[in-house]
Amino acid sequence: MPALEYLRDRTKSNEYSNKIAEKFNDCQDLHSENCPLEEKWKELKEAICDVSFDVLGEKSRKQKAEHLSKETKELLKERGEIKKLPSTDDNRSKYSRINGLVRQSCKKDDNSWAARVAGELEEAAKQGQQRDVWQRIRTLTNKRTKSTQAVRDKAGNLISDPEAQSHRWAEYFEELLAPAEEVVDFSLLESEEK
């Protein structure tokens, strides 16, 4: 995937636009009338991908920041080794002691991590970088945006097509909001007249 975040830089953005225009003008198939639409699309897609990787480069993967210290990791290993030992009074007391140290160390590491992320959040807010501010807030609150839920038709089958999903939602709300048709049983009226 290309590093699209570089498009925020004006010089990179201008360079990208110029290269795209050059590549578009070089593509002969895009300008011909007798070329099938699929071929035009394929060539345009390849041109955009090539220019994106050439100008912007490959997007680097972010490494997940570890917030547990080396001491905590060593305590976790030690606790794991003690847990593997046979259950005796001595081993249980050792485990209990190490477990308390692990909890304290984890809490200390979590607090220092939260303070570091909060400092980064404040710095991003001072610089007016709203995207980074909200990213840090999501990190601290551990809230993730929910993906859309699956939509099912009346028979209970999953609908994957977005257009069909919106049609099903429209159908559902029409049924929900439409006034109920009253069914009048005329047989009761006829029986009362007799």
PDB file of N, CA and C in Angstrom, residues 60-103:
ATOM      1  N   SER A  60       5.043   2.315   5.570  1.00  0.00           N
ATOM      2  CA  SER A  60       5.737   1.517   6.577  1.00  0.00           C
ATOM      3  C   SER A  60       4.759   1.033   7.633  1.00  0.00           C
ATOM      4  N   ARG A  61       4.989  -0.176   8.074  1.00  0.00           N
ATOM      5  CA  ARG A  61       4.120  -0.722   9.120  1.00  0.00           C
ATOM      6  C   ARG A  61       4.525  -0.140  10.467  1.00  0.00           C
ATOM      7  N   LYS A  62       3.515   0.238  11.235  1.00  0.00           N
ATOM      8  CA  LYS A  62       3.801   0.759  12.569  1.00  0.00           C
ATOM      9  C   LYS A  62       4.014  -0.406  13.514  1.00  0.00           C
ATOM     10  N   GLN A  63       5.080  -0.321  14.262  1.00  0.00           N
ATOM     11  CA  GLN A  63       5.311  -1.347  15.266  1.00  0.00           C
ATOM     12  C   GLN A  63       4.552  -0.968  16.524  1.00  0.00           C
ATOM     13  N   LYS A  64       3.929  -1.948  17.090  1.00  0.00           N
ATOM     14  CA  LYS A  64       3.148  -1.716  18.294  1.00  0.00           C
ATOM     15  C   LYS A  64       4.088  -1.377  19.442  1.00  0.00           C
ATOM     16  N   ALA A  65       3.801  -0.272  20.096  1.00  0.00           N
ATOM     17  CA  ALA A  65       4.651   0.166  21.207  1.00  0.00           C
ATOM     18  C   ALA A  65       4.391  -0.721  22.423  1.00  0.00           C
ATOM     19  N   GLU A  66       5.445  -1.259  22.941  1.00  0.00           N
ATOM     20  CA  GLU A  66       5.338  -2.073  24.145  1.00  0.00           C
ATOM     21  C   GLU A  66       5.338  -1.145  25.355  1.00  0.00           C
ATOM     22  N   HIS A  67       4.379  -1.304  26.220  1.00  0.00           N
ATOM     23  CA  HIS A  67       4.384  -0.436  27.399  1.00  0.00           C
ATOM     24  C   HIS A  67       4.764  -1.181  28.672  1.00  0.00           C
ATOM     25  N   LEU A  68       5.083  -2.458  28.560  1.00  0.00           N
ATOM     26  CA  LEU A  68       5.570  -3.185  29.730  1.00  0.00           C
ATOM     27  C   LEU A  68       7.090  -3.106  29.760  1.00  0.00           C
ATOM     28  N   SER A  69       7.625  -2.835  30.924  1.00  0.00           N
ATOM     29  CA  SER A  69       9.079  -2.711  31.072  1.00  0.00           C
ATOM     30  C   SER A  69       9.735  -4.097  31.083  1.00  0.00           C
ATOM     31  N   LYS A  70      11.057  -4.104  30.965  1.00  0.00           N
ATOM     32  CA  LYS A  70      11.801  -5.365  30.986  1.00  0.00           C
ATOM     33  C   LYS A  70      11.649  -6.071  32.322  1.00  0.00           C
ATOM     34  N   GLU A  71      11.617  -5.269  33.393  1.00  0.00           N
ATOM     35  CA  GLU A  71      11.468  -5.863  34.729  1.00  0.00           C
ATOM     36  C   GLU A  71      10.136  -6.605  34.844  1.00  0.00           C
ATOM     37  N   THR A  72       9.082  -5.989  34.293  1.00  0.00           N
ATOM     38  CA  THR A  72       7.769  -6.622  34.357  1.00  0.00           C
ATOM     39  C   THR A  72       7.766  -7.907  33.544  1.00  0.00           C
ATOM     40  N   LYS A  73       8.398  -7.882  32.381  1.00  0.00           N
ATOM     41  CA  LYS A  73       8.449  -9.085  31.549  1.00  0.00           C
ATOM     42  C   LYS A  73       9.215 -10.201  32.245  1.00  0.00           C
ATOM     43  N   GLU A  74      10.294  -9.831  32.940  1.00  0.00           N
ATOM     44  CA  GLU A  74      11.052 -10.837  33.691  1.00  0.00           C
ATOM     45  C   GLU A  74      10.215 -11.413  34.824  1.00  0.00           C
ATOM     46  N   LEU A  75       9.457 -10.544  35.513  1.00  0.00           N
ATOM     47  CA  LEU A  75       8.575 -11.026  36.580  1.00  0.00           C
ATOM     48  C   LEU A  75       7.502 -11.967  36.010  1.00  0.00           C
ATOM     49  N   LEU A  76       6.975 -11.633  34.826  1.00  0.00           N
ATOM     50  CA  LEU A  76       5.969 -12.490  34.199  1.00  0.00           C
ATOM     51  C   LEU A  76       6.553 -13.867  33.864  1.00  0.00           C
ATOM     52  N   LYS A  77       7.781 -13.891  33.364  1.00  0.00           N
ATOM     53  CA  LYS A  77       8.445 -15.168  33.070  1.00  0.00           C
ATOM     54  C   LYS A  77       8.639 -15.974  34.346  1.00  0.00           C
ATOM     55  N   GLU A  78       9.099 -15.280  35.384  1.00  0.00           N
ATOM     56  CA  GLU A  78       9.337 -15.955  36.662  1.00  0.00           C
ATOM     57  C   GLU A  78       8.039 -16.521  37.225  1.00  0.00           C
ATOM     58  N   ARG A  79       6.955 -15.745  37.124  1.00  0.00           N
ATOM     59  CA  ARG A  79       5.655 -16.213  37.607  1.00  0.00           C
ATOM     60  C   ARG A  79       5.195 -17.430  36.812  1.00  0.00           C
ATOM     61  N   GLY A  80       5.433 -17.412  35.490  1.00  0.00           N
ATOM     62  CA  GLY A  80       5.065 -18.554  34.650  1.00  0.00           C
ATOM     63  C   GLY A  80       5.834 -19.805  35.018  1.00  0.00           C
ATOM     64  N   GLU A  81       7.122 -19.637  35.344  1.00  0.00           N
ATOM     65  CA  GLU A  81       7.933 -20.793  35.731  1.00  0.00           C
ATOM     66  C   GLU A  81       7.468 -21.367  37.067  1.00  0.00           C
ATOM     67  N   ILE A  82       7.110 -20.482  37.995  1.00  0.00           N
ATOM     68  CA  ILE A  82       6.637 -20.954  39.306  1.00  0.00           C
ATOM     69  C   ILE A  82       5.301 -21.674  39.158  1.00  0.00           C
ATOM     70  N   LYS A  83       4.469 -21.179  38.232  1.00  0.00           N
ATOM     71  CA  LYS A  83       3.156 -21.793  38.044  1.00  0.00           C
ATOM     72  C   LYS A  83       3.284 -23.219  37.503  1.00  0.00           C
ATOM     73  N   LYS A  84       4.355 -23.489  36.767  1.00  0.00           N
ATOM     74  CA  LYS A  84       4.568 -24.834  36.210  1.00  0.00           C
ATOM     75  C   LYS A  84       5.001 -25.836  37.276  1.00  0.00           C
ATOM     76  N   LEU A  85       5.511 -25.331  38.405  1.00  0.00           N
ATOM     77  CA  LEU A  85       5.984 -26.227  39.479  1.00  0.00           C
ATOM     78  C   LEU A  85       4.807 -26.898  40.160  1.00  0.00           C
ATOM     79  N   PRO A  86       5.053 -28.030  40.813  1.00  0.00           N
ATOM     80  CA  PRO A  86       3.973 -28.710  41.541  1.00  0.00           C
ATOM     81  C   PRO A  86       3.394 -27.811  42.641  1.00  0.00           C
ATOM     82  N   SER A  87       2.136 -27.992  42.906  1.00  0.00           N
ATOM     83  CA  SER A  87       1.442 -27.144  43.877  1.00  0.00           C
ATOM     84  C   SER A  87       1.763 -27.579  45.303  1.00  0.00           C
ATOM     85  N   THR A  88       2.680 -26.827  45.933  1.00  0.00           N
ATOM     86  CA  THR A  88       3.005 -27.049  47.347  1.00  0.00           C
ATOM     87  C   THR A  88       2.798 -25.722  48.058  1.00  0.00           C
ATOM     88  N   ASP A  89       2.819 -25.770  49.378  1.00  0.00           N
ATOM     89  CA  ASP A  89       2.636 -24.537  50.149  1.00  0.00           C
ATOM     90  C   ASP A  89       3.725 -23.524  49.820  1.00  0.00           C
ATOM     91  N   ASP A  90       4.953 -23.981  49.710  1.00  0.00           N
ATOM     92  CA  ASP A  90       6.083 -23.103  49.404  1.00  0.00           C
ATOM     93  C   ASP A  90       5.919 -22.462  48.018  1.00  0.00           C
ATOM     94  N   ASN A  91       5.544 -23.283  47.038  1.00  0.00           N
ATOM     95  CA  ASN A  91       5.379 -22.761  45.667  1.00  0.00           C
ATOM     96  C   ASN A  91       4.195 -21.788  45.575  1.00  0.00           C
ATOM     97  N   ARG A  92       3.126 -22.097  46.322  1.00  0.00           N
ATOM     98  CA  ARG A  92       1.966 -21.189  46.310  1.00  0.00           C
ATOM     99  C   ARG A  92       2.310 -19.847  46.938  1.00  0.00           C
ATOM    100  N   SER A  93       3.101 -19.852  47.988  1.00  0.00           N
ATOM    101  CA  SER A  93       3.479 -18.579  48.619  1.00  0.00           C
ATOM    102  C   SER A  93       4.414 -17.791  47.695  1.00  0.00           C
ATOM    103  N   LYS A  94       5.348 -18.501  47.012  1.00  0.00           N
ATOM    104  CA  LYS A  94       6.207 -17.825  46.043  1.00  0.00           C
ATOM    105  C   LYS A  94       5.368 -17.206  44.923  1.00  0.00           C
ATOM    106  N   TYR A  95       4.404 -17.994  44.433  1.00  0.00           N
ATOM    107  CA  TYR A  95       3.546 -17.508  43.347  1.00  0.00           C
ATOM    108  C   TYR A  95       2.757 -16.284  43.791  1.00  0.00           C
ATOM    109  N   SER A  96       2.233 -16.352  44.992  1.00  0.00           N
ATOM    110  CA  SER A  96       1.448 -15.228  45.535  1.00  0.00           C
ATOM    111  C   SER A  96       2.294 -13.964  45.629  1.00  0.00           C
ATOM    112  N   ARG A  97       3.518 -14.116  46.104  1.00  0.00           N
ATOM    113  CA  ARG A  97       4.419 -12.967  46.249  1.00  0.00           C
ATOM    114  C   ARG A  97       4.764 -12.387  44.882  1.00  0.00           C
ATOM    115  N   ILE A  98       5.137 -13.258  43.929  1.00  0.00           N
ATOM    116  CA  ILE A  98       5.507 -12.802  42.582  1.00  0.00           C
ATOM    117  C   ILE A  98       4.288 -12.192  41.872  1.00  0.00           C
ATOM    118  N   ASN A  99       3.127 -12.785  42.084  1.00  0.00           N
ATOM    119  CA  ASN A  99       1.915 -12.260  41.448  1.00  0.00           C
ATOM    120  C   ASN A  99       1.621 -10.840  41.922  1.00  0.00           C
ATOM    121  N   GLY A 100       1.821 -10.581  43.205  1.00  0.00           N
ATOM    122  CA  GLY A 100       1.635  -9.222  43.729  1.00  0.00           C
ATOM    123  C   GLY A 100       2.627  -8.251  43.108  1.00  0.00           C
ATOM    124  N   LEU A 101       3.880  -8.690  42.950  1.00  0.00           N
ATOM    125  CA  LEU A 101       4.886  -7.835  42.309  1.00  0.00           C
ATOM    126  C   LEU A 101       4.540  -7.566  40.839  1.00  0.00           C
ATOM    127  N   VAL A 102       4.023  -8.596  40.160  1.00  0.00           N
ATOM    128  CA  VAL A 102       3.624  -8.423  38.759  1.00  0.00           C
ATOM    129  C   VAL A 102       2.503  -7.394  38.654  1.00  0.00           C
ATOM    130  N   ARG A 103       1.536  -7.513  39.520  1.00  0.00           N
ATOM    131  CA  ARG A 103       0.413  -6.556  39.494  1.00  0.00           C
ATOM    132  C   ARG A 103       0.898  -5.131  39.729  1.00  0.00           C
TER     133      ARG A 103
END
